Amino acid sequence: MTTAQARREEIYRLATTAGLTSVEELSQRFNVTASTIRRDLALLNDQGKLARTYGGALAIGAHPEASLRQRIGEAFEEKQAIAQWAAGQVQAGESILLDGGSTVGALAHALRDRSGLTVTTPALNTVQELADSPGIHVDCLGGRLRSVSQTFVGPLAEAALERMTFDRVFLGADAVTADDGICEADQAQTRLKELMARRGADVYVLADSSKLGQRPFHAWVRLPLPWTLVTDADADPHEVELFRRAGVRVTIAQGAHAGTSGRLDAEEAS
């Protein structure tokens, strides 16, 4: 049986020699759970050896930001569970703001058959999801398009937000920590998220468990309390507790095929 230290050394070697290393590939290679691999990657990240990405790791020095297209298939079941829970919070007649990202895009997909909603978004994937939904009025935030995230950012999008308020705001995240908030690859994106959070009565951050406690980039936005973190059943209980201690409400969304390592019961707590 491979020891934990030997496994981590091999993960580092693979990332250094092969570049991108996925959680799924490593889980199969070492015959351990995805949660175990995520903990290995988190430790290697803390040691400065690897940079965490969506669904895997890169050797330090490689560009770690994945495109929206790459992210859509990663942690698919976890994102679906999060999206279904979030969709259940949305009520007819509400005006909601949907951020960019694959998890929030899954929420847009879950809302397609609703009626009586107004959805505002800076994200092309959400526009595409809702373009043919007759019961949903869609408003788009314009601005400069970031091709990697497929979202509009910048002064035009920020100015449009100043004229709007929302019943609920759903934000995505490259990573999220209890002390510093949402981590992103781009300062313009964090600036827009900060403004989004100010315009909503209820604010939710949709982030699968692999993003909790991670610091892959250097652009941050700290959200004013209260806000709700929505994550999946593989969330590390220690990370969840850190968020709760910081005053963040935490919801664990249960999916049909959620993992069992570190599993938490579905709950919402402050």
CSV table of N, CA and C in Angstrom, one decimal, residues 92-168:
chain,number,residue,atom,x,y,z
A,92,ALA,N,-41.1,32.6,-7.5
A,92,ALA,CA,-41.8,33.3,-8.6
A,92,ALA,C,-41.9,34.8,-8.3
A,93,GLY,N,-41.7,35.6,-9.3
A,93,GLY,CA,-41.8,37.1,-9.1
A,93,GLY,C,-40.5,37.8,-8.6
A,94,GLU,N,-39.4,37.0,-8.3
A,94,GLU,CA,-38.2,37.6,-7.8
A,94,GLU,C,-37.3,38.1,-9.0
A,95,SER,N,-36.5,39.0,-8.6
A,95,SER,CA,-35.4,39.5,-9.5
A,95,SER,C,-34.1,39.0,-8.9
A,96,ILE,N,-33.4,38.2,-9.7
A,96,ILE,CA,-32.1,37.6,-9.2
A,96,ILE,C,-31.0,38.0,-10.1
A,97,LEU,N,-29.8,37.9,-9.6
A,97,LEU,CA,-28.5,38.2,-10.3
A,97,LEU,C,-27.7,36.9,-10.3
A,98,LEU,N,-27.3,36.5,-11.5
A,98,LEU,CA,-26.5,35.3,-11.7
A,98,LEU,C,-25.1,35.7,-12.2
A,99,ASP,N,-24.1,35.4,-11.4
A,99,ASP,CA,-22.7,35.6,-11.8
A,99,ASP,C,-22.3,34.6,-12.9
A,100,GLY,N,-21.1,34.7,-13.3
A,100,GLY,CA,-20.5,33.8,-14.3
A,100,GLY,C,-20.0,32.5,-13.6
A,101,GLY,N,-19.5,31.6,-14.4
A,101,GLY,CA,-19.0,30.4,-13.9
A,101,GLY,C,-19.8,29.2,-14.2
A,102,SER,N,-19.2,28.0,-14.1
A,102,SER,CA,-19.9,26.8,-14.4
A,102,SER,C,-21.0,26.4,-13.4
A,103,THR,N,-20.8,26.6,-12.1
A,103,THR,CA,-21.8,26.2,-11.1
A,103,THR,C,-23.0,27.1,-11.2
A,104,VAL,N,-22.8,28.4,-11.4
A,104,VAL,CA,-23.9,29.3,-11.5
A,104,VAL,C,-24.6,29.1,-12.9
A,105,GLY,N,-23.8,28.7,-13.9
A,105,GLY,CA,-24.4,28.3,-15.1
A,105,GLY,C,-25.3,27.1,-15.0
A,106,ALA,N,-25.0,26.1,-14.1
A,106,ALA,CA,-25.8,25.0,-13.8
A,106,ALA,C,-27.1,25.4,-13.2
A,107,LEU,N,-27.0,26.5,-12.3
A,107,LEU,CA,-28.2,27.0,-11.7
A,107,LEU,C,-29.2,27.6,-12.8
A,108,ALA,N,-28.6,28.4,-13.7
A,108,ALA,CA,-29.4,28.9,-14.8
A,108,ALA,C,-30.1,27.8,-15.6
A,109,HIS,N,-29.4,26.7,-15.8
A,109,HIS,CA,-30.1,25.6,-16.5
A,109,HIS,C,-31.2,25.0,-15.7
A,110,ALA,N,-31.1,25.0,-14.4
A,110,ALA,CA,-32.1,24.5,-13.5
A,110,ALA,C,-33.3,25.4,-13.5
A,111,LEU,N,-33.2,26.6,-13.8
A,111,LEU,CA,-34.3,27.6,-13.8
A,111,LEU,C,-35.0,27.8,-15.1
A,112,ARG,N,-34.6,27.1,-16.2
A,112,ARG,CA,-35.1,27.4,-17.5
A,112,ARG,C,-36.6,27.3,-17.7
A,113,ASP,N,-37.2,26.4,-16.9
A,113,ASP,CA,-38.6,26.2,-17.1
A,113,ASP,C,-39.5,27.0,-16.1
A,114,ARG,N,-38.8,27.9,-15.4
A,114,ARG,CA,-39.6,28.7,-14.4
A,114,ARG,C,-40.3,29.9,-15.2
A,115,SER,N,-41.2,30.5,-14.5
A,115,SER,CA,-41.9,31.7,-15.0
A,115,SER,C,-42.0,32.8,-14.0
A,116,GLY,N,-42.1,34.0,-14.5
A,116,GLY,CA,-42.3,35.1,-13.5
A,116,GLY,C,-41.0,35.5,-12.9
A,117,LEU,N,-39.8,35.3,-13.5
A,117,LEU,CA,-38.5,35.7,-13.0
A,117,LEU,C,-37.9,36.7,-13.9
A,118,THR,N,-37.1,37.6,-13.2
A,118,THR,CA,-36.2,38.5,-13.9
A,118,THR,C,-34.8,38.1,-13.5
A,119,VAL,N,-34.0,37.8,-14.5
A,119,VAL,CA,-32.6,37.4,-14.3
A,119,VAL,C,-31.7,38.4,-15.0
A,120,THR,N,-30.7,38.9,-14.2
A,120,THR,CA,-29.7,39.8,-14.7
A,120,THR,C,-28.4,39.0,-14.6
A,121,THR,N,-27.5,39.2,-15.6
A,121,THR,CA,-26.3,38.4,-15.6
A,121,THR,C,-25.2,39.1,-16.5
A,122,PRO,N,-23.9,38.9,-16.1
A,122,PRO,CA,-22.8,39.3,-17.0
A,122,PRO,C,-22.3,38.1,-17.8
A,123,ALA,N,-22.9,37.0,-17.7
A,123,ALA,CA,-22.3,35.7,-18.2
A,123,ALA,C,-23.0,35.2,-19.5
A,124,LEU,N,-22.1,34.9,-20.5
A,124,LEU,CA,-22.7,34.4,-21.7
A,124,LEU,C,-23.3,33.1,-21.6
A,125,ASN,N,-22.8,32.2,-20.7
A,125,ASN,CA,-23.4,30.9,-20.6
A,125,ASN,C,-24.8,30.9,-20.0
A,126,THR,N,-25.0,31.9,-19.1
A,126,THR,CA,-26.4,32.0,-18.5
A,126,THR,C,-27.3,32.6,-19.6
A,127,VAL,N,-26.9,33.6,-20.4
A,127,VAL,CA,-27.7,34.1,-21.5
A,127,VAL,C,-28.1,33.0,-22.4
A,128,GLN,N,-27.2,32.1,-22.8
A,128,GLN,CA,-27.5,31.0,-23.7
A,128,GLN,C,-28.5,30.0,-23.0
A,129,GLU,N,-28.3,29.8,-21.8
A,129,GLU,CA,-29.3,28.9,-21.1
A,129,GLU,C,-30.7,29.4,-21.1
A,130,LEU,N,-30.8,30.7,-20.9
A,130,LEU,CA,-32.2,31.3,-20.6
A,130,LEU,C,-32.8,32.0,-21.9
A,131,ALA,N,-32.0,32.0,-23.0
A,131,ALA,CA,-32.5,32.7,-24.2
A,131,ALA,C,-33.8,32.3,-24.7
A,132,ASP,N,-34.1,31.0,-24.5
A,132,ASP,CA,-35.4,30.4,-25.1
A,132,ASP,C,-36.4,30.2,-24.0
A,133,SER,N,-36.3,30.8,-22.8
A,133,SER,CA,-37.2,30.6,-21.7
A,133,SER,C,-38.2,31.7,-21.7
A,134,PRO,N,-39.5,31.4,-22.1
A,134,PRO,CA,-40.5,32.4,-22.3
A,134,PRO,C,-40.9,33.0,-21.0
A,135,GLY,N,-40.8,32.3,-19.9
A,135,GLY,CA,-41.2,32.9,-18.6
A,135,GLY,C,-40.2,33.7,-17.9
A,136,ILE,N,-39.0,33.9,-18.5
A,136,ILE,CA,-37.9,34.6,-17.8
A,136,ILE,C,-37.5,35.8,-18.6
A,137,HIS,N,-37.5,36.9,-17.9
A,137,HIS,CA,-37.0,38.2,-18.6
A,137,HIS,C,-35.5,38.3,-18.2
A,138,VAL,N,-34.7,38.4,-19.2
A,138,VAL,CA,-33.2,38.4,-19.1
A,138,VAL,C,-32.6,39.8,-19.4
A,139,ASP,N,-31.9,40.4,-18.4
A,139,ASP,CA,-31.2,41.6,-18.6
A,139,ASP,C,-29.7,41.3,-18.6
A,140,CYS,N,-28.9,41.8,-19.5
A,140,CYS,CA,-27.5,41.5,-19.6
A,140,CYS,C,-26.7,42.7,-19.2
A,141,LEU,N,-25.6,42.5,-18.4
A,141,LEU,CA,-24.6,43.5,-18.0
A,141,LEU,C,-23.6,43.5,-19.1
A,142,GLY,N,-23.4,44.6,-19.8
A,142,GLY,CA,-22.3,44.7,-20.8
A,142,GLY,C,-21.0,45.1,-20.2
A,143,GLY,N,-20.0,45.3,-21.1
A,143,GLY,CA,-18.7,45.6,-20.6
A,143,GLY,C,-17.6,45.0,-21.5
A,144,ARG,N,-16.5,44.7,-20.9
A,144,ARG,CA,-15.4,44.1,-21.6
A,144,ARG,C,-15.5,42.6,-21.3
A,145,LEU,N,-15.4,41.8,-22.4
A,145,LEU,CA,-15.6,40.3,-22.3
A,145,LEU,C,-14.2,39.7,-21.9
A,146,ARG,N,-14.2,39.0,-20.8
A,146,ARG,CA,-13.1,38.1,-20.5
A,146,ARG,C,-13.3,36.7,-21.1
A,147,SER,N,-12.5,36.4,-22.1
A,147,SER,CA,-12.8,35.2,-22.9
A,147,SER,C,-12.7,34.0,-22.1
A,148,VAL,N,-11.7,33.9,-21.1
A,148,VAL,CA,-11.5,32.7,-20.4
A,148,VAL,C,-12.6,32.4,-19.5
A,149,SER,N,-13.3,33.4,-18.9
A,149,SER,CA,-14.5,33.1,-18.1
A,149,SER,C,-15.8,33.3,-18.8
A,150,GLN,N,-15.8,33.9,-20.0
A,150,GLN,CA,-17.0,34.2,-20.7
A,150,GLN,C,-18.0,35.1,-20.0
A,151,THR,N,-17.4,36.1,-19.3
A,151,THR,CA,-18.2,37.1,-18.6
A,151,THR,C,-17.8,38.5,-18.9
A,152,PHE,N,-18.7,39.4,-18.8
A,152,PHE,CA,-18.4,40.8,-19.0
A,152,PHE,C,-18.0,41.5,-17.7
A,153,VAL,N,-17.0,42.3,-17.7
A,153,VAL,CA,-16.5,43.0,-16.6
A,153,VAL,C,-16.2,44.4,-16.9
A,154,GLY,N,-15.8,45.2,-16.0
A,154,GLY,CA,-15.4,46.6,-16.2
A,154,GLY,C,-16.4,47.7,-15.9
A,155,PRO,N,-16.0,48.9,-16.2
A,155,PRO,CA,-16.9,50.1,-15.8
A,155,PRO,C,-18.3,50.0,-16.3
A,156,LEU,N,-18.5,49.5,-17.5
A,156,LEU,CA,-19.9,49.5,-18.1
A,156,LEU,C,-20.8,48.6,-17.3
A,157,ALA,N,-20.3,47.4,-17.0
A,157,ALA,CA,-21.0,46.4,-16.1
A,157,ALA,C,-21.2,47.0,-14.7
A,158,GLU,N,-20.2,47.6,-14.2
A,158,GLU,CA,-20.3,48.2,-12.8
A,158,GLU,C,-21.4,49.3,-12.8
A,159,ALA,N,-21.4,50.2,-13.8
A,159,ALA,CA,-22.3,51.3,-13.9
A,159,ALA,C,-23.8,50.8,-14.0
A,160,ALA,N,-24.0,49.7,-14.7
A,160,ALA,CA,-25.3,49.2,-14.9
A,160,ALA,C,-25.8,48.7,-13.5
A,161,LEU,N,-25.0,48.1,-12.7
A,161,LEU,CA,-25.4,47.5,-11.4
A,161,LEU,C,-25.9,48.6,-10.5
A,162,GLU,N,-25.4,49.8,-10.6
A,162,GLU,CA,-25.7,50.9,-9.7
A,162,GLU,C,-27.2,51.2,-9.8
A,163,ARG,N,-27.9,50.8,-10.9
A,163,ARG,CA,-29.3,51.1,-11.2
A,163,ARG,C,-30.2,50.0,-10.8
A,164,MET,N,-29.7,48.9,-10.2
A,164,MET,CA,-30.4,47.7,-9.9
A,164,MET,C,-30.3,47.3,-8.5
A,165,THR,N,-31.3,46.6,-8.0
A,165,THR,CA,-31.3,45.8,-6.8
A,165,THR,C,-31.9,44.4,-7.1
A,166,PHE,N,-31.6,43.4,-6.2
A,166,PHE,CA,-32.0,42.1,-6.5
A,166,PHE,C,-32.5,41.4,-5.2
A,167,ASP,N,-33.5,40.5,-5.3
A,167,ASP,CA,-33.9,39.7,-4.2
A,167,ASP,C,-32.8,38.7,-3.8
A,168,ARG,N,-32.1,38.1,-4.8
A,168,ARG,CA,-31.1,37.2,-4.5
A,168,ARG,C,-29.9,37.3,-5.5
